[in-house]
Tab-separated table of C-alpha atoms in Angstrom:
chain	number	residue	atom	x	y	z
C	1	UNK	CA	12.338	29.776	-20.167
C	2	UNK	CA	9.355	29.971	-17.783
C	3	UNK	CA	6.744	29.426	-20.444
C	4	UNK	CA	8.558	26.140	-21.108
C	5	UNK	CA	8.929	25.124	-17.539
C	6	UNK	CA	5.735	25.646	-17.084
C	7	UNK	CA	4.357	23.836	-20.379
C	8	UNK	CA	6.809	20.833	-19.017
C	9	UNK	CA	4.994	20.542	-16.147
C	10	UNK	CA	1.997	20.554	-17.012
C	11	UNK	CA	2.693	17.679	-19.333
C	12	UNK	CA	3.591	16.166	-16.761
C	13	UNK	CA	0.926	16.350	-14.129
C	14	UNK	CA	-1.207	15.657	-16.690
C	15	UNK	CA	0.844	12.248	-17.620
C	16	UNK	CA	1.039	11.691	-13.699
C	17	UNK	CA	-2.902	11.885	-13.437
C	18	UNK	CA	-3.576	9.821	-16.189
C	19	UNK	CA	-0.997	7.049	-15.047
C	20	UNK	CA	-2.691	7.043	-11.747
C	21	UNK	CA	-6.337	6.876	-13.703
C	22	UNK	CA	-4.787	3.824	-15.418
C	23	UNK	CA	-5.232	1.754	-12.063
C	24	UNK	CA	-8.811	2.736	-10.856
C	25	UNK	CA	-11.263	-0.068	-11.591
C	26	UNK	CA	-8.752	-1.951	-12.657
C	27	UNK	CA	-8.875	-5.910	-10.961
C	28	UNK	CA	-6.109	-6.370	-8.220
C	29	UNK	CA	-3.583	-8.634	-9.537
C	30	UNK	CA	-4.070	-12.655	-8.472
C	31	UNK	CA	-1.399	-13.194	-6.206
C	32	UNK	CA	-0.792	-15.142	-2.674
C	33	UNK	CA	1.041	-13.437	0.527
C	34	UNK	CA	2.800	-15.499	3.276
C	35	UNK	CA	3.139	-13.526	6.214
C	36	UNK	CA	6.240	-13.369	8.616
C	37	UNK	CA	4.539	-15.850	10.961
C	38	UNK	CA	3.237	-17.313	8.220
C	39	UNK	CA	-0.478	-16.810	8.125
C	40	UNK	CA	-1.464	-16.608	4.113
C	41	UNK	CA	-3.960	-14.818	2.331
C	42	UNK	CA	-4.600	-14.242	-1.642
C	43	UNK	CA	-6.445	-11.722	-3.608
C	44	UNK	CA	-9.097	-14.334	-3.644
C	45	UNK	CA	-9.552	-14.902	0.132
C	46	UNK	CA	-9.779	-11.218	0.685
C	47	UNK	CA	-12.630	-10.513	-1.527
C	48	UNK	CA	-15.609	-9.116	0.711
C	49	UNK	CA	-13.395	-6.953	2.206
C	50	UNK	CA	-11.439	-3.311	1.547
C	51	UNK	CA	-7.780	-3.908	1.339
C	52	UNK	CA	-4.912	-1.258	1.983
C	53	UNK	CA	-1.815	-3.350	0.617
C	54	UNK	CA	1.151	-0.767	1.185
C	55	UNK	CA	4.485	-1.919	-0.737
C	56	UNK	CA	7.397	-0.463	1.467
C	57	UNK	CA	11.026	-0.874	3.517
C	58	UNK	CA	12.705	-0.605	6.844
C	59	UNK	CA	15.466	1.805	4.545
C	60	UNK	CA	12.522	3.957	3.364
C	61	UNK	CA	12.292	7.393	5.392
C	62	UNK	CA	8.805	7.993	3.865
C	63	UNK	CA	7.711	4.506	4.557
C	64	UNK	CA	8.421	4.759	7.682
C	65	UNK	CA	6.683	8.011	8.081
C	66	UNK	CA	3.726	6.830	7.425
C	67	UNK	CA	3.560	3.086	8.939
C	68	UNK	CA	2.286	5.049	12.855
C	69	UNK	CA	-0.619	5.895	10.681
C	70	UNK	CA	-1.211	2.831	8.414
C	71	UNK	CA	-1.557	1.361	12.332
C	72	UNK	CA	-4.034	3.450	13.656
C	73	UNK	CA	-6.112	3.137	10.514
C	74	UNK	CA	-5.836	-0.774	10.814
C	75	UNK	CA	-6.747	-0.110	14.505
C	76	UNK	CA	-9.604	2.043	13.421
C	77	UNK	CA	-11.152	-0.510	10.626
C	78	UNK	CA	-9.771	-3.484	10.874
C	79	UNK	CA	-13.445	-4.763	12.810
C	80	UNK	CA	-15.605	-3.437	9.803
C	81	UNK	CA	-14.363	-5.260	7.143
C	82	UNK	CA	-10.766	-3.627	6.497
C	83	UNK	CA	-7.581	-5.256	5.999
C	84	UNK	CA	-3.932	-3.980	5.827
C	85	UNK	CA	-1.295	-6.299	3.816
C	86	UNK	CA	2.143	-4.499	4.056
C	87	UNK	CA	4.995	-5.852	1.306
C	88	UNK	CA	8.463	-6.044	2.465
C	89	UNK	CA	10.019	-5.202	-1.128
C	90	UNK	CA	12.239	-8.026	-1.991
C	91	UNK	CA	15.824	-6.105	-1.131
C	92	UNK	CA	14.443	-6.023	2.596
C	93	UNK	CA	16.217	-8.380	5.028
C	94	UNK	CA	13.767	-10.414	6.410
C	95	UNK	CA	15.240	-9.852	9.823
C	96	UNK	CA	15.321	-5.980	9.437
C	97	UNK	CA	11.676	-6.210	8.662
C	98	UNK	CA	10.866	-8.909	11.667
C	99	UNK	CA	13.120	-5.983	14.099
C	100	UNK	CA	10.783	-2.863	12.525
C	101	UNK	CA	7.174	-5.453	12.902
C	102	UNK	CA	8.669	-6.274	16.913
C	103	UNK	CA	9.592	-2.638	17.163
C	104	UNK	CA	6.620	-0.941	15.909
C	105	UNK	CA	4.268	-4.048	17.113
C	106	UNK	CA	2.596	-3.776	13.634
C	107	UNK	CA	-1.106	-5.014	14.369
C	108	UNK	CA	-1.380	-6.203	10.655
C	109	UNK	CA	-0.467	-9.102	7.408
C	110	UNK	CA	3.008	-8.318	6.775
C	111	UNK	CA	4.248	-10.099	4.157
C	112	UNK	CA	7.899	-10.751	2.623
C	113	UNK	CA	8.041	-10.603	-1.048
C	114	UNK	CA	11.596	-12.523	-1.485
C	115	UNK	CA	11.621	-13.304	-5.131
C	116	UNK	CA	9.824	-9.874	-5.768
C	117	UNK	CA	6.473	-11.559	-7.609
C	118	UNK	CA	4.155	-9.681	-5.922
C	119	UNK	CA	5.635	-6.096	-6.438
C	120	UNK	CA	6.148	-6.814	-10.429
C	121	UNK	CA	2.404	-8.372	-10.262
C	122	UNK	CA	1.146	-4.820	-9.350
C	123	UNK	CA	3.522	-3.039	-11.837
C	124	UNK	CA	6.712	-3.811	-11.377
C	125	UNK	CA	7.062	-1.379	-8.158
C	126	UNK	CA	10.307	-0.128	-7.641
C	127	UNK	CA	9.513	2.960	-5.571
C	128	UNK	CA	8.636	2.860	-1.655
C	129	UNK	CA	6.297	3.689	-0.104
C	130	UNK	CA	3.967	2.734	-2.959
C	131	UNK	CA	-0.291	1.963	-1.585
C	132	UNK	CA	-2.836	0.175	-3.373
C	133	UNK	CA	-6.492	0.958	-1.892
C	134	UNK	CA	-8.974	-1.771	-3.436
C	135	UNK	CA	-12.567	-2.364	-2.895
C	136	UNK	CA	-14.727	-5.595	-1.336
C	137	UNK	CA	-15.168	-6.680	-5.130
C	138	UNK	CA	-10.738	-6.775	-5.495
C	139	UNK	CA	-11.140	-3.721	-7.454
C	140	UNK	CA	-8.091	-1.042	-7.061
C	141	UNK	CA	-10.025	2.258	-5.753
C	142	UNK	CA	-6.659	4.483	-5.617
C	143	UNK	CA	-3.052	4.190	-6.146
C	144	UNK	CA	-0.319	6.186	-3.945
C	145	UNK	CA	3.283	6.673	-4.629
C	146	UNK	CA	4.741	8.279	-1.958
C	147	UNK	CA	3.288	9.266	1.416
C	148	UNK	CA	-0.189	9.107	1.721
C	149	UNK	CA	-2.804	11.735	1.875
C	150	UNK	CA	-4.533	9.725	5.599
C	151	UNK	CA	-7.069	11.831	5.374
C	152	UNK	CA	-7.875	10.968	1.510
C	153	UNK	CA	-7.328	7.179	2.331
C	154	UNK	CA	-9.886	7.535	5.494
C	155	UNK	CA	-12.391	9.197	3.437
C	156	UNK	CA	-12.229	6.383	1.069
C	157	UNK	CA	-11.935	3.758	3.015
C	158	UNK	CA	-15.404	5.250	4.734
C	159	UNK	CA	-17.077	5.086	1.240
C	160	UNK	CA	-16.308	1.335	0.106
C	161	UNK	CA	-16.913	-0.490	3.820
């Protein structure tokens, strides 16, 4: 029984790694974002610079977790060519995610994705929190499902400004 535990999960980190392999160096998907006070930006107009663009929810306990720390990294980069773009997932009530933004005075683009375009334009995400890290030239550096490593993410971001 062990043996085959353990052969199942290795199958499966290995299928995990490979899925996540799948995105680096692959283009960031064309697509516009109208923020809450709406201020717009596109894949396009954010060429030149490295992007963070976080998919999450007010409902998510691991979302919020980690938005203290998606704001002091914005904090920390946002004057050296760094940009943060958080997606409201479609089933978010605009007004719960206008109370968190007032609440946690979120310093960054967030954007509502109503009809849920922009989440199936990255791959169909369905899971929050769920972090795209892509490069000057709109190239996706690192996917993250789940919580981020900040240290990781800081390290990167360091590399590609």
């Amino acid at each position: 029984m062990k043996k085959g535990l353990l052969a199942l999960l290795g199958v499966a980190l290995v299928a995990a790694v490979a899925y996540m392999a799948l995105f680096a160096g692959s283009p960031a998907p064309q697509v516009s974002y109208t923020s809450l006070n709406g201020q717009t930006a596109s894949t396009e107009s954010l060429k030149g610079k490295v992007v963070l663009v976080n998919f999450w929810a007010t409902s998510c306990p691991g979302c919020v977790e980690e938005m203290p720390e998606i704001k002091k990294m914005h904090q920390e980069f946002a004057g050296k060519g760094y940009e943060t773009i958080a997606v409201a997932l479609s089933y978010d009530p605009p007004n719960y995610v206008k109370s968190f933004v007032d609440k946690y005075q979120l310093p960054f683009f967030v954007a509502l994705d109503s009809n849920g375009q922009i989440a199936k334009a990255f791959g169909d995400i369905q899971l929050a929190p769920t972090t795209f890290l892509i490069d000057k030239q709109g190239k996706i550096i690192k996917r993250y499902v789940g919580v981020m490593d900040f240290e990781e993410v800081r390290k990167l971001v360091r590399q590609h400004l």
